[in-house]
Amino acid sequence: MGTLIQNGIVVTAAGQQRADVLIEDELIVQVGAGIPAVEHQIVEATDLLVMPGGIDVHTHLDMPFGGTVSADDYRTGTIAAAVGGTTSVIDFALQSRGHTLREALDTWLAKSKDKACLDYSLHMAVTDLGTDGKSLSEMEEMVAEGISSFKLFMAYPNVLMIDDGLMFQVMQKAASINALCCIHAENGSAIDVVVAQYIAEGRTAPHFHAHSRSAKAEAEATHRAIALAEMTGCAVYIVHLSNEEALRELRHAQAHYSRALAETCTQYLVLSIEDQMPGKSWEEAKFVFTPPLREKRNQEPLWEALTDGSLSVVSTDHCPFRFADQKSLGKDDFTRIPNGGPGIENRLQILWHFGVNSGRLTPEKFVELCCTNPAKIFGMTQKGELKPGKDADVLLWDPNAEYTIQAATQCMATDYNMFEGWTVRGNASKVFSRGELVVDKGKWIGQTGRGRFIKRVANGGGTV
Ligand SMILES: [Zn+2]
């Protein structure tokens, strides 16, 4: 006996059709019209869209930052993701300087153990080459463990930033093992000079965080990262691309280098420095994240880049901190405000409402950006598609459901929401993870700790 999702509109990146989806155990076994009901359990989906579960490839759960730890752990973070229609996440393990990649992996696997409620994977952030370049040989071990993407920071000097020589060596190694390099592209050295000058001048309010990190600094680093990648032949993926200038560099590179990919995040599509950070109040600390919010004029070019394929993925960079007792660490100095915002729960709602309802994106494009491309680029061979043999991670989406986003009713462990009070149309109705109904009517009903680590393949960002 299986579960038969009957009469929904099945939406994939390639098209839509009214069809049934048959799930047996953890897998999809059949997709098509008129699958016999026999003794299957029936899930009626006549008014719903049936899509692959969302994949959020950029999250920071239980992550130490700036003297505190991000507010969602693997339990609350993955439950919030699931309630919003996401069925897999890729989080980041961070190498501490002077320590090995293996230690970082062990640390993050311990954080997720018995807590992750959805299937999850990790990118490995390389911050130090180690003695005799040990990190480079460890990259092969990581790929064997199923970690096929490596994060490099061009920002945060003294903490996470690596110089160009180190980045180049990691890229050379990545090219040789078909791994993907994910880049936080901002010129951290220049930005830190501006930041220090602002603080010395007494410009300490939250919105100076945004003004101190220019779009040009992101564009410059985007150009440099892709140029170095191209010199080595490695596949490169720019994370959280936030503005038109950086986009111009990306497109320029993509015209001759097919292994240059990028994502943007929900917040850059709908929030802006004008609306959220006009420099009027301490409340603006809620929107201190990096890269910062940009001027509104950047939003439409980002939407266009999703449509034309320059940007391949929409993620969240979910890195939640509570306003009351965590953001407050930077009350008198924006450099001490923990960088990050909560968003894992609302990605699909926001993208559907402002993307599909507005006519900017087709439902097929929505699936491509949120589900199929993430699986393909990051080597998640069992995820991201509704096809026989794939994991039954299935999202039943109600395109007519109206939902008002509120911190008071959210699952994320923050005391605020970046989209507070917004009413959106389109929401998750039921969510299956490996065949199990884990979200019904907006409520998590699965077991804590049921999530499994996903071993990803090294496929050069889907380009090999
Ligand atoms: Zn991030």
Tab-separated table of C-alpha atoms and ligand atoms in Angstrom:
chain	number	residue	atom	x	y	z
A	1	MET	CA	0.000	0.000	0.000
A	2	GLY	CA	1.248	3.432	-0.934
A	3	THR	CA	0.098	7.016	-0.814
A	4	LEU	CA	-1.659	8.268	-3.930
A	5	ILE	CA	-1.782	12.025	-4.416
A	6	GLN	CA	-4.743	12.333	-6.727
A	7	ASN	CA	-5.786	14.871	-9.349
A	8	GLY	CA	-3.389	17.677	-8.546
A	9	ILE	CA	-1.626	19.833	-11.100
A	10	VAL	CA	1.880	18.428	-11.155
A	11	VAL	CA	4.336	21.258	-11.771
A	12	THR	CA	7.935	20.579	-12.718
A	13	ALA	CA	10.629	22.792	-14.180
A	14	ALA	CA	9.585	21.441	-17.588
A	15	GLY	CA	5.805	21.869	-17.516
A	16	GLN	CA	2.470	21.218	-15.818
A	17	GLN	CA	-0.137	18.501	-16.174
A	18	ARG	CA	-3.050	17.177	-14.163
A	19	ALA	CA	-1.750	13.878	-12.810
A	20	ASP	CA	-1.469	11.553	-9.838
A	21	VAL	CA	1.691	10.882	-7.887
A	22	LEU	CA	2.152	7.482	-6.267
A	23	ILE	CA	4.499	7.202	-3.307
A	24	GLU	CA	5.636	3.888	-1.879
A	25	ASP	CA	7.792	3.854	1.211
A	26	GLU	CA	10.273	6.683	0.754
A	27	LEU	CA	10.171	6.976	-3.015
A	28	ILE	CA	8.070	8.266	-5.871
A	29	VAL	CA	7.118	5.231	-7.942
A	30	GLN	CA	4.761	6.633	-10.558
A	31	VAL	CA	3.581	9.963	-11.952
A	32	GLY	CA	0.730	9.989	-14.451
A	33	ALA	CA	-2.974	10.330	-15.080
A	34	GLY	CA	-5.429	7.779	-13.725
A	35	ILE	CA	-3.212	5.671	-11.488
A	36	PRO	CA	-5.561	2.993	-10.019
A	37	ALA	CA	-6.451	3.714	-6.406
A	38	VAL	CA	-6.529	0.036	-5.356
A	39	GLU	CA	-5.730	-0.065	-1.647
A	40	HIS	CA	-3.597	3.083	-1.577
A	41	GLN	CA	-4.170	5.833	0.901
A	42	ILE	CA	-5.663	8.707	-1.086
A	43	VAL	CA	-4.629	12.334	-0.727
A	44	GLU	CA	-7.038	14.530	-2.664
A	45	ALA	CA	-5.224	17.358	-4.465
A	46	THR	CA	-7.754	18.667	-6.984
A	47	ASP	CA	-7.296	22.323	-6.061
A	48	LEU	CA	-3.606	22.056	-5.344
A	49	LEU	CA	-0.318	22.166	-7.186
A	50	VAL	CA	2.021	19.233	-6.644
A	51	MET	CA	5.683	20.193	-6.731
A	52	PRO	CA	9.037	18.847	-5.558
A	53	GLY	CA	9.776	19.995	-2.008
A	54	GLY	CA	11.833	23.163	-1.806
A	55	ILE	CA	15.587	23.052	-1.285
A	56	ASP	CA	17.220	25.915	0.600
A	57	VAL	CA	20.928	25.734	-0.179
A	58	HIS	CA	22.022	28.574	2.084
A	59	THR	CA	21.252	28.402	5.811
A	60	HIS	CA	23.159	28.960	9.052
A	61	LEU	CA	21.650	26.913	11.862
A	62	ASP	CA	23.250	26.846	15.304
A	63	MET	CA	26.132	28.957	14.022
A	64	PRO	CA	28.458	30.936	16.280
A	65	PHE	CA	28.822	34.543	15.139
A	66	GLY	CA	29.876	37.756	16.864
A	67	GLY	CA	29.803	36.396	20.404
A	68	THR	CA	26.449	34.639	20.090
A	69	VAL	CA	24.862	31.716	18.239
A	70	SER	CA	22.168	31.850	15.551
A	71	ALA	CA	18.753	31.437	17.146
A	72	ASP	CA	17.482	28.400	15.229
A	73	ASP	CA	19.085	25.067	15.897
A	74	TYR	CA	18.638	22.112	13.561
A	75	ARG	CA	15.274	21.267	15.110
A	76	THR	CA	13.528	24.632	14.985
A	77	GLY	CA	15.262	25.628	11.745
A	78	THR	CA	14.254	22.543	9.799
A	79	ILE	CA	10.711	22.569	11.209
A	80	ALA	CA	10.324	26.193	10.106
A	81	ALA	CA	11.690	25.250	6.683
A	82	ALA	CA	9.228	22.365	6.374
A	83	VAL	CA	6.214	24.431	7.371
A	84	GLY	CA	7.164	26.805	4.552
A	85	GLY	CA	7.360	23.973	2.001
A	86	THR	CA	11.091	23.253	2.035
A	87	THR	CA	12.202	19.629	2.377
A	88	SER	CA	16.017	19.854	2.305
A	89	VAL	CA	18.567	22.393	3.437
A	90	ILE	CA	22.276	22.827	2.896
A	91	ASP	CA	23.903	24.435	5.909
A	92	PHE	CA	27.504	25.548	6.379
A	93	ALA	CA	30.216	23.868	8.435
A	94	LEU	CA	32.911	26.440	9.225
A	95	GLN	CA	36.553	25.476	9.599
A	96	SER	CA	38.106	27.326	12.548
A	97	ARG	CA	41.579	28.603	11.833
A	98	GLY	CA	44.206	26.218	13.162
A	99	HIS	CA	41.764	23.322	12.963
A	100	THR	CA	40.992	20.762	10.272
A	101	LEU	CA	38.039	20.363	7.941
A	102	ARG	CA	37.345	17.043	9.629
A	103	GLU	CA	36.925	18.776	12.983
A	104	ALA	CA	34.484	21.220	11.425
A	105	LEU	CA	32.488	18.383	9.886
A	106	ASP	CA	32.361	16.502	13.197
A	107	THR	CA	31.246	19.658	15.006
A	108	TRP	CA	28.368	20.279	12.594
A	109	LEU	CA	27.291	16.648	12.444
A	110	ALA	CA	27.073	16.732	16.248
A	111	LYS	CA	24.871	19.841	16.087
A	112	SER	CA	22.475	18.186	13.642
A	113	LYS	CA	22.410	14.716	15.210
A	114	ASP	CA	19.019	13.782	16.660
A	115	LYS	CA	17.759	17.273	15.825
A	116	ALA	CA	17.485	17.663	12.048
A	117	CYS	CA	13.881	17.094	11.022
A	118	LEU	CA	14.526	17.271	7.271
A	119	ASP	CA	17.252	15.817	5.096
A	120	TYR	CA	20.218	18.124	5.075
A	121	SER	CA	23.709	18.559	3.784
A	122	LEU	CA	26.671	20.807	4.506
A	123	HIS	CA	28.972	23.027	2.534
A	124	MET	CA	32.456	23.210	4.017
A	125	ALA	CA	33.904	26.684	4.569
A	126	VAL	CA	37.688	26.658	4.147
A	127	THR	CA	39.331	29.448	6.150
A	128	ASP	CA	42.866	28.120	6.555
A	129	LEU	CA	45.097	25.942	4.353
A	130	GLY	CA	46.595	24.198	7.388
A	131	THR	CA	50.081	22.797	7.806
A	132	ASP	CA	51.564	21.775	4.452
A	133	GLY	CA	48.257	22.551	2.793
A	134	LYS	CA	46.452	19.793	4.679
A	135	SER	CA	43.061	21.367	3.960
A	136	LEU	CA	43.604	20.778	0.245
A	137	SER	CA	44.051	17.038	0.690
A	138	GLU	CA	41.182	17.019	3.138
A	139	MET	CA	38.942	18.419	0.400
A	140	GLU	CA	39.136	15.004	-1.276
A	141	GLU	CA	38.117	13.326	1.967
A	142	MET	CA	35.193	15.716	2.263
A	143	VAL	CA	34.005	14.859	-1.248
A	144	ALA	CA	34.170	11.181	-0.286
A	145	GLU	CA	31.957	12.049	2.714
A	146	GLY	CA	29.406	13.633	0.388
A	147	ILE	CA	30.438	17.255	0.812
A	148	SER	CA	30.989	18.459	-2.721
A	149	SER	CA	30.959	22.235	-2.264
A	150	PHE	CA	33.407	24.530	-0.490
A	151	LYS	CA	32.703	28.030	0.745
A	152	LEU	CA	35.263	30.791	0.579
A	153	PHE	CA	34.874	34.210	2.187
A	154	MET	CA	36.281	37.325	0.532
A	155	ALA	CA	34.860	39.337	3.474
A	156	TYR	CA	35.368	39.399	7.257
A	157	PRO	CA	39.173	39.847	7.470
A	158	ASN	CA	40.812	38.257	10.541
A	159	VAL	CA	37.927	35.834	10.988
A	160	LEU	CA	36.896	34.072	7.821
A	161	MET	CA	38.466	35.898	4.875
A	162	ILE	CA	41.036	34.127	2.752
A	163	ASP	CA	43.418	35.917	0.422
A	164	ASP	CA	43.478	35.469	-3.336
A	165	GLY	CA	46.409	33.034	-3.231
A	166	LEU	CA	44.596	30.721	-0.867
A	167	MET	CA	41.388	31.042	-2.837
A	168	PHE	CA	43.260	30.202	-6.012
A	169	GLN	CA	44.745	27.055	-4.471
A	170	VAL	CA	41.360	25.868	-3.231
A	171	MET	CA	39.923	26.516	-6.686
A	172	GLN	CA	42.705	24.561	-8.364
A	173	LYS	CA	41.998	21.650	-6.070
A	174	ALA	CA	38.244	21.948	-6.586
A	175	ALA	CA	38.724	21.905	-10.363
A	176	SER	CA	40.698	18.664	-10.102
A	177	ILE	CA	37.972	16.878	-8.102
A	178	ASN	CA	34.863	18.434	-9.740
A	179	ALA	CA	33.910	20.217	-6.538
A	180	LEU	CA	32.054	23.529	-6.525
A	181	CYS	CA	33.416	26.706	-4.913
A	182	CYS	CA	30.787	28.916	-3.274
A	183	ILE	CA	31.952	32.471	-2.813
A	184	HIS	CA	30.915	35.231	-0.443
A	185	ALA	CA	31.984	38.005	-2.806
A	186	GLU	CA	32.713	41.315	-1.112
A	187	ASN	CA	36.009	43.180	-0.934
A	188	GLY	CA	36.417	42.726	2.813
A	189	SER	CA	39.689	44.642	3.092
A	190	ALA	CA	38.289	47.830	1.583
A	191	ILE	CA	34.992	47.509	3.428
A	192	ASP	CA	36.735	47.191	6.772
A	193	VAL	CA	38.569	50.466	6.170
A	194	VAL	CA	35.248	52.226	5.574
A	195	VAL	CA	33.681	50.546	8.595
A	196	ALA	CA	36.512	51.701	10.883
A	197	GLN	CA	36.186	55.259	9.545
A	198	TYR	CA	32.427	55.265	10.162
A	199	ILE	CA	32.842	54.118	13.736
A	200	ALA	CA	35.592	56.714	14.364
A	201	GLU	CA	33.204	59.390	13.047
A	202	GLY	CA	30.451	58.225	15.395
A	203	ARG	CA	28.269	56.829	12.623
A	204	THR	CA	27.215	53.791	14.610
A	205	ALA	CA	23.506	53.298	13.813
A	206	PRO	CA	22.332	50.139	11.986
A	207	HIS	CA	21.859	51.743	8.586
A	208	PHE	CA	25.559	52.634	8.455
A	209	HIS	CA	26.156	48.897	8.189
A	210	ALA	CA	24.433	49.035	4.819
A	211	HIS	CA	26.174	52.206	3.689
A	212	SER	CA	29.614	50.882	4.618
A	213	ARG	CA	29.365	47.893	2.273
A	214	SER	CA	29.029	49.261	-1.238
A	215	ALA	CA	27.571	47.511	-4.250
A	216	LYS	CA	30.882	48.183	-6.002
A	217	ALA	CA	32.749	46.203	-3.329
A	218	GLU	CA	30.515	43.254	-4.105
A	219	ALA	CA	30.826	43.701	-7.858
A	220	GLU	CA	34.624	43.880	-7.675
A	221	ALA	CA	34.852	40.673	-5.655
A	222	THR	CA	32.350	38.941	-7.935
A	223	HIS	CA	34.524	39.777	-10.915
A	224	ARG	CA	37.724	38.671	-9.131
A	225	ALA	CA	36.273	35.395	-7.858
A	226	ILE	CA	35.016	34.357	-11.264
A	227	ALA	CA	38.249	35.424	-12.969
A	228	LEU	CA	40.286	33.273	-10.574
A	229	ALA	CA	37.871	30.384	-11.023
A	230	GLU	CA	38.188	30.669	-14.763
A	231	MET	CA	41.987	30.559	-14.488
A	232	THR	CA	41.672	27.214	-12.709
A	233	GLY	CA	38.665	25.854	-14.603
A	234	CYS	CA	36.661	25.277	-11.438
A	235	ALA	CA	32.913	25.739	-11.189
A	236	VAL	CA	32.049	28.768	-9.097
A	237	TYR	CA	28.789	29.802	-7.433
A	238	ILE	CA	28.395	33.325	-6.094
A	239	VAL	CA	26.210	33.268	-2.998
A	240	HIS	CA	23.703	35.971	-2.074
A	241	LEU	CA	24.243	38.210	-5.088
A	242	SER	CA	22.420	41.389	-4.138
A	243	ASN	CA	22.768	44.134	-6.707
A	244	GLU	CA	22.823	45.146	-10.335
A	245	GLU	CA	26.532	45.938	-10.549
A	246	ALA	CA	27.508	42.490	-9.302
A	247	LEU	CA	24.970	41.050	-11.714
A	248	ARG	CA	26.631	42.874	-14.588
A	249	GLU	CA	29.973	41.246	-13.671
A	250	LEU	CA	28.300	37.851	-13.455
A	251	ARG	CA	26.672	38.187	-16.860
A	252	HIS	CA	29.848	39.470	-18.440
A	253	ALA	CA	31.680	36.361	-17.178
A	254	GLN	CA	28.867	33.983	-18.112
A	255	ALA	CA	29.083	35.162	-21.716
A	256	HIS	CA	32.336	33.246	-22.057
A	257	TYR	CA	32.534	30.995	-18.965
A	258	SER	CA	29.701	28.538	-18.501
A	259	ARG	CA	30.863	27.418	-15.062
A	260	ALA	CA	29.958	30.702	-13.358
A	261	LEU	CA	26.702	30.413	-11.390
A	262	ALA	CA	24.955	32.502	-8.766
A	263	GLU	CA	22.001	32.754	-6.427
A	264	THR	CA	20.146	35.633	-4.906
A	265	CYS	CA	18.110	35.557	-1.701
A	266	THR	CA	14.485	36.382	-1.006
A	267	GLN	CA	15.233	39.559	0.931
A	268	TYR	CA	17.125	41.271	-1.908
A	269	LEU	CA	14.111	40.833	-4.192
A	270	VAL	CA	11.578	42.560	-1.954
A	271	LEU	CA	13.300	44.614	0.770
A	272	SER	CA	15.360	47.764	0.270
A	273	ILE	CA	17.495	50.285	2.068
A	274	GLU	CA	14.861	52.957	1.406
A	275	ASP	CA	11.985	50.988	2.920
A	276	GLN	CA	13.672	49.034	5.709
A	277	MET	CA	16.768	51.079	6.643
A	278	PRO	CA	16.127	54.795	6.160
A	279	GLY	CA	18.272	55.581	9.191
A	280	LYS	CA	15.473	56.439	11.548
A	281	SER	CA	15.527	53.856	14.316
A	282	TRP	CA	17.319	51.107	16.152
A	283	GLU	CA	14.650	48.690	14.832
A	284	GLU	CA	16.603	48.701	11.574
A	285	ALA	CA	19.058	46.321	13.262
A	286	LYS	CA	16.568	43.622	12.265
A	287	PHE	CA	17.817	44.086	8.702
A	288	VAL	CA	21.540	44.039	9.402
A	289	PHE	CA	22.893	41.219	7.267
A	290	THR	CA	25.627	40.876	4.681
A	291	PRO	CA	25.577	41.799	1.862
A	292	PRO	CA	23.276	44.543	3.097
A	293	LEU	CA	19.964	45.648	1.694
A	294	ARG	CA	20.442	47.656	-1.484
A	295	GLU	CA	18.622	50.509	-3.138
A	296	LYS	CA	15.241	49.595	-4.544
A	297	ARG	CA	16.360	50.049	-8.142
A	298	ASN	CA	18.304	46.779	-7.822
A	299	GLN	CA	15.204	44.636	-7.327
A	300	GLU	CA	13.847	44.594	-10.864
A	301	PRO	CA	17.214	43.604	-12.425
A	302	LEU	CA	17.426	40.692	-9.971
A	303	TRP	CA	13.942	39.507	-10.954
A	304	GLU	CA	14.925	39.743	-14.613
A	305	ALA	CA	18.067	37.721	-13.925
A	306	LEU	CA	15.935	34.958	-12.408
A	307	THR	CA	13.831	34.916	-15.542
A	308	ASP	CA	16.684	34.896	-18.030
A	309	GLY	CA	18.729	32.293	-16.139
A	310	SER	CA	21.688	34.480	-15.105
A	311	LEU	CA	20.710	33.652	-11.532
A	312	SER	CA	19.982	29.968	-10.993
A	313	VAL	CA	18.672	29.720	-7.440
A	314	VAL	CA	16.794	31.641	-4.742
A	315	SER	CA	17.987	30.780	-1.237
A	316	THR	CA	17.499	32.558	2.087
A	317	ASP	CA	20.884	32.913	3.812
A	318	HIS	CA	18.738	32.220	6.885
A	319	CYS	CA	20.881	33.329	9.820
A	320	PRO	CA	18.470	34.246	12.594
A	321	PHE	CA	19.167	36.368	15.659
A	322	ARG	CA	16.629	37.622	18.150
A	323	PHE	CA	16.064	41.367	18.198
A	324	ALA	CA	15.616	41.666	21.982
A	325	ASP	CA	18.784	40.041	23.273
A	326	GLN	CA	21.045	39.296	20.292
A	327	LYS	CA	20.810	42.186	17.840
A	328	SER	CA	21.059	44.373	20.952
A	329	LEU	CA	24.748	43.465	21.283
A	330	GLY	CA	25.312	46.224	18.739
A	331	LYS	CA	23.104	48.901	20.239
A	332	ASP	CA	25.918	51.444	20.223
A	333	ASP	CA	28.026	50.055	17.405
A	334	PHE	CA	26.671	48.465	14.222
A	335	THR	CA	29.812	46.317	13.877
A	336	ARG	CA	28.646	44.379	16.940
A	337	ILE	CA	25.170	43.614	15.607
A	338	PRO	CA	25.118	39.910	14.728
A	339	ASN	CA	24.858	39.764	10.929
A	340	GLY	CA	21.902	37.843	9.640
A	341	GLY	CA	18.174	37.650	9.206
A	342	PRO	CA	15.487	34.965	9.514
A	343	GLY	CA	13.805	33.757	6.335
A	344	ILE	CA	13.851	29.967	5.999
A	345	GLU	CA	10.094	29.713	6.632
A	346	ASN	CA	8.921	32.342	4.148
A	347	ARG	CA	11.045	31.790	1.030
A	348	LEU	CA	8.410	30.056	-1.065
A	349	GLN	CA	5.564	32.306	0.088
A	350	ILE	CA	7.474	35.450	-0.822
A	351	LEU	CA	8.770	34.133	-4.121
A	352	TRP	CA	5.354	32.836	-5.145
A	353	HIS	CA	3.487	35.988	-4.151
A	354	PHE	CA	5.881	38.532	-5.606
A	355	GLY	CA	7.165	36.300	-8.398
A	356	VAL	CA	4.357	34.105	-9.697
A	357	ASN	CA	1.289	36.122	-8.656
A	358	SER	CA	2.799	39.249	-10.159
A	359	GLY	CA	3.505	37.456	-13.438
A	360	ARG	CA	7.288	37.786	-13.200
A	361	LEU	CA	7.844	34.033	-12.871
A	362	THR	CA	5.960	31.051	-14.229
A	363	PRO	CA	5.172	28.228	-11.799
A	364	GLU	CA	7.685	26.123	-13.737
A	365	LYS	CA	10.394	28.732	-13.202
A	366	PHE	CA	9.515	28.831	-9.503
A	367	VAL	CA	10.103	25.073	-9.270
A	368	GLU	CA	13.332	25.375	-11.213
A	369	LEU	CA	14.724	28.105	-8.935
A	370	CYS	CA	13.619	26.635	-5.605
A	371	CYS	CA	13.842	22.887	-6.161
A	372	THR	CA	15.330	21.543	-9.371
A	373	ASN	CA	18.337	23.800	-9.907
A	374	PRO	CA	19.464	23.536	-6.268
A	375	ALA	CA	19.455	19.728	-6.516
A	376	LYS	CA	21.249	19.724	-9.847
A	377	ILE	CA	23.897	22.315	-8.997
A	378	PHE	CA	24.694	20.818	-5.605
A	379	GLY	CA	24.695	17.164	-6.648
A	380	MET	CA	21.613	15.989	-4.713
A	381	THR	CA	20.737	13.155	-7.034
A	382	GLN	CA	17.674	11.948	-5.091
A	383	LYS	CA	16.064	15.363	-4.713
A	384	GLY	CA	14.472	18.198	-6.641
A	385	GLU	CA	12.299	16.327	-9.160
A	386	LEU	CA	9.019	14.425	-9.224
A	387	LYS	CA	10.128	11.299	-11.018
A	388	PRO	CA	9.994	7.580	-10.301
A	389	GLY	CA	12.979	6.566	-8.174
A	390	LYS	CA	13.477	9.975	-6.561
A	391	ASP	CA	12.887	10.595	-2.863
A	392	ALA	CA	9.239	11.381	-2.231
A	393	ASP	CA	9.851	14.942	-1.068
A	394	VAL	CA	6.589	16.402	-2.283
A	395	LEU	CA	4.986	19.767	-1.695
A	396	LEU	CA	1.243	20.277	-2.076
A	397	TRP	CA	0.897	23.981	-2.711
A	398	ASP	CA	-2.348	25.907	-2.399
A	399	PRO	CA	-2.038	28.861	-4.787
A	400	ASN	CA	-5.168	30.491	-3.335
A	401	ALA	CA	-4.354	30.266	0.360
A	402	GLU	CA	-3.956	33.682	1.945
A	403	TYR	CA	-1.515	33.916	4.771
A	404	THR	CA	-0.383	36.815	6.930
A	405	ILE	CA	3.231	36.534	7.997
A	406	GLN	CA	3.699	37.209	11.698
A	407	ALA	CA	6.471	36.541	14.186
A	408	ALA	CA	3.814	35.664	16.746
A	409	THR	CA	2.739	32.580	14.802
A	410	GLN	CA	5.958	31.563	13.032
A	411	CYS	CA	8.084	28.485	13.764
A	412	MET	CA	11.430	30.286	13.467
A	413	ALA	CA	12.933	30.962	16.892
A	414	THR	CA	13.250	34.696	16.390
A	415	ASP	CA	11.150	37.414	17.994
A	416	TYR	CA	10.593	39.196	14.692
A	417	ASN	CA	9.962	38.515	11.022
A	418	MET	CA	11.459	40.561	8.197
A	419	PHE	CA	8.091	40.465	6.393
A	420	GLU	CA	5.918	41.184	9.444
A	421	GLY	CA	2.274	41.810	8.614
A	422	TRP	CA	2.581	41.065	4.907
A	423	THR	CA	-0.325	39.090	3.483
A	424	VAL	CA	0.686	36.703	0.737
A	425	ARG	CA	-1.365	34.435	-1.502
A	426	GLY	CA	0.026	30.918	-1.983
A	427	ASN	CA	1.165	28.622	0.804
A	428	ALA	CA	2.182	25.070	1.610
A	429	SER	CA	-0.790	22.818	2.293
A	430	LYS	CA	0.869	19.440	2.886
A	431	VAL	CA	4.537	18.483	2.865
A	432	PHE	CA	5.935	14.978	2.425
A	433	SER	CA	9.529	14.193	3.273
A	434	ARG	CA	10.729	10.826	1.984
A	435	GLY	CA	7.132	9.711	1.736
A	436	GLU	CA	6.121	10.759	5.208
A	437	LEU	CA	3.524	13.477	5.749
A	438	VAL	CA	5.427	15.909	7.993
A	439	VAL	CA	3.408	19.106	7.597
A	440	ASP	CA	-0.370	19.272	7.461
A	441	LYS	CA	-2.474	22.446	7.635
A	442	GLY	CA	0.524	24.554	8.573
A	443	LYS	CA	1.604	22.302	11.445
A	444	TRP	CA	4.701	20.157	11.822
A	445	ILE	CA	3.608	16.592	12.634
A	446	GLY	CA	6.857	14.657	12.065
A	447	GLN	CA	9.386	13.270	14.512
A	448	THR	CA	12.318	15.339	15.702
A	449	GLY	CA	15.625	13.981	14.443
A	450	ARG	CA	14.166	12.108	11.459
A	451	GLY	CA	16.305	14.041	8.953
A	452	ARG	CA	19.195	12.286	7.267
A	453	PHE	CA	22.509	13.571	6.047
A	454	ILE	CA	22.492	13.776	2.244
A	455	LYS	CA	25.640	12.606	0.499
A	456	ARG	CA	26.091	14.844	-2.496
A	457	VAL	CA	28.078	14.028	-5.625
A	458	ALA	CA	30.829	16.220	-7.035
A	459	ASN	CA	29.522	17.280	-10.431
A	460	GLY	CA	31.151	20.657	-10.970
A	461	GLY	CA	27.962	22.532	-10.104
A	462	GLY	CA	25.954	20.433	-12.566
A	463	THR	CA	28.323	21.315	-15.389
A	464	VAL	CA	29.913	17.853	-15.689
B	1	ZN	ZN	25.445	33.010	4.519
